């Protein structure tokens, strides 16, 4: 599966997966959602992101979990 909105660059955030070459790691957004922040809250705090970015974060995480479970 490909995730064009998720970028991994060793020069940015130590190579952690981030959204669209930003300095916002996937893990940070997942933590925000896990802590109960709504999509609206997140997009208000980070207005350069959009709903498609957050959907891709969830899909990326789900794919990572599937890969781990398959090992």
Coordinates of N, CA and C in Angstrom, one line a residue, residues 19-58:
X19 N 3.6 13.9 8.1 CA 2.5 14.2 7.2 C 3.1 15.3 6.2
X20 N 3.0 14.9 4.9 CA 3.4 15.9 3.8 C 4.6 16.7 4.1
X21 N 5.7 16.1 4.4 CA 7.0 16.7 4.6 C 6.9 17.8 5.6
X22 N 6.0 17.7 6.5 CA 6.0 18.7 7.6 C 6.8 18.1 8.8
X23 N 6.8 18.8 9.9 CA 7.5 18.3 11.1 C 6.5 17.7 12.1
X24 N 5.4 17.3 11.5 CA 4.3 16.7 12.4 C 4.3 15.2 12.2
X25 N 4.9 14.4 13.2 CA 4.9 13.0 13.0 C 3.6 12.3 13.1
X26 N 3.5 11.2 12.4 CA 2.3 10.4 12.4 C 1.9 10.0 13.9
X27 N 3.0 9.7 14.6 CA 2.7 9.2 16.0 C 2.1 10.4 16.9
X28 N 2.5 11.6 16.6 CA 1.9 12.7 17.3 C 0.4 12.8 17.0
X29 N 0.0 12.7 15.8 CA -1.4 12.8 15.4 C -2.2 11.6 16.0
X30 N -1.6 10.4 15.9 CA -2.3 9.3 16.5 C -2.5 9.5 18.0
X31 N -1.5 10.0 18.7 CA -1.6 10.3 20.1 C -2.7 11.3 20.4
X32 N -2.8 12.3 19.6 CA -3.8 13.3 19.7 C -5.2 12.7 19.6
X33 N -5.4 11.8 18.6 CA -6.7 11.2 18.4 C -6.9 10.2 19.6
X34 N -5.9 9.5 20.0 CA -6.1 8.5 21.2 C -6.5 9.3 22.4
X35 N -6.0 10.5 22.6 CA -6.3 11.3 23.8 C -7.7 11.9 23.7
X36 N -8.4 11.7 22.6 CA -9.8 12.1 22.5 C -10.0 13.4 21.7
X37 N -9.0 13.9 21.1 CA -9.2 15.1 20.2 C -10.0 14.7 19.0
X38 N -10.9 15.6 18.6 CA -11.7 15.3 17.4 C -10.9 15.8 16.2
X39 N -11.4 15.4 15.1 CA -10.8 15.8 13.8 C -10.9 17.3 13.7
X40 N -12.0 17.9 14.1 CA -12.2 19.4 14.1 C -11.1 20.1 15.0
X41 N -10.9 19.5 16.2 CA -9.9 20.1 17.1 C -8.5 20.1 16.5
X42 N -8.2 18.9 16.0 CA -6.8 18.8 15.4 C -6.7 19.8 14.2
X43 N -7.7 19.8 13.4 CA -7.5 20.7 12.2 C -7.6 22.2 12.6
X44 N -8.2 22.5 13.7 CA -8.1 23.9 14.2 C -6.7 24.2 14.8
X45 N -6.1 23.2 15.5 CA -4.8 23.4 16.0 C -3.7 23.4 14.9
X46 N -4.0 22.6 13.9 CA -3.0 22.4 12.8 C -3.7 22.7 11.5
X47 N -4.0 24.0 11.2 CA -4.8 24.3 10.0 C -4.2 24.0 8.6
X48 N -2.9 23.7 8.6 CA -2.3 23.3 7.3 C -2.6 21.9 6.9
X49 N -3.2 21.1 7.9 CA -3.6 19.7 7.6 C -5.0 19.7 7.1
X50 N -5.4 18.6 6.5 CA -6.9 18.5 6.2 C -7.3 17.1 6.6
X51 N -8.6 16.8 6.4 CA -9.2 15.6 6.8 C -8.6 14.4 6.0
X52 N -8.2 14.6 4.8 CA -7.5 13.5 4.0 C -6.2 13.1 4.7
X53 N -5.5 14.1 5.2 CA -4.2 13.8 5.9 C -4.5 12.9 7.1
X54 N -5.5 13.2 7.9 CA -5.8 12.4 9.1 C -6.3 11.0 8.7
X55 N -7.0 10.9 7.7 CA -7.5 9.6 7.2 C -6.2 8.8 6.8
X56 N -5.3 9.4 6.1 CA -4.1 8.7 5.7 C -3.2 8.3 6.9
X57 N -3.2 9.1 7.9 CA -2.5 8.8 9.1 C -3.1 7.5 9.7
X58 N -4.4 7.4 9.8 CA -5.0 6.2 10.3 C -4.8 5.0 9.5

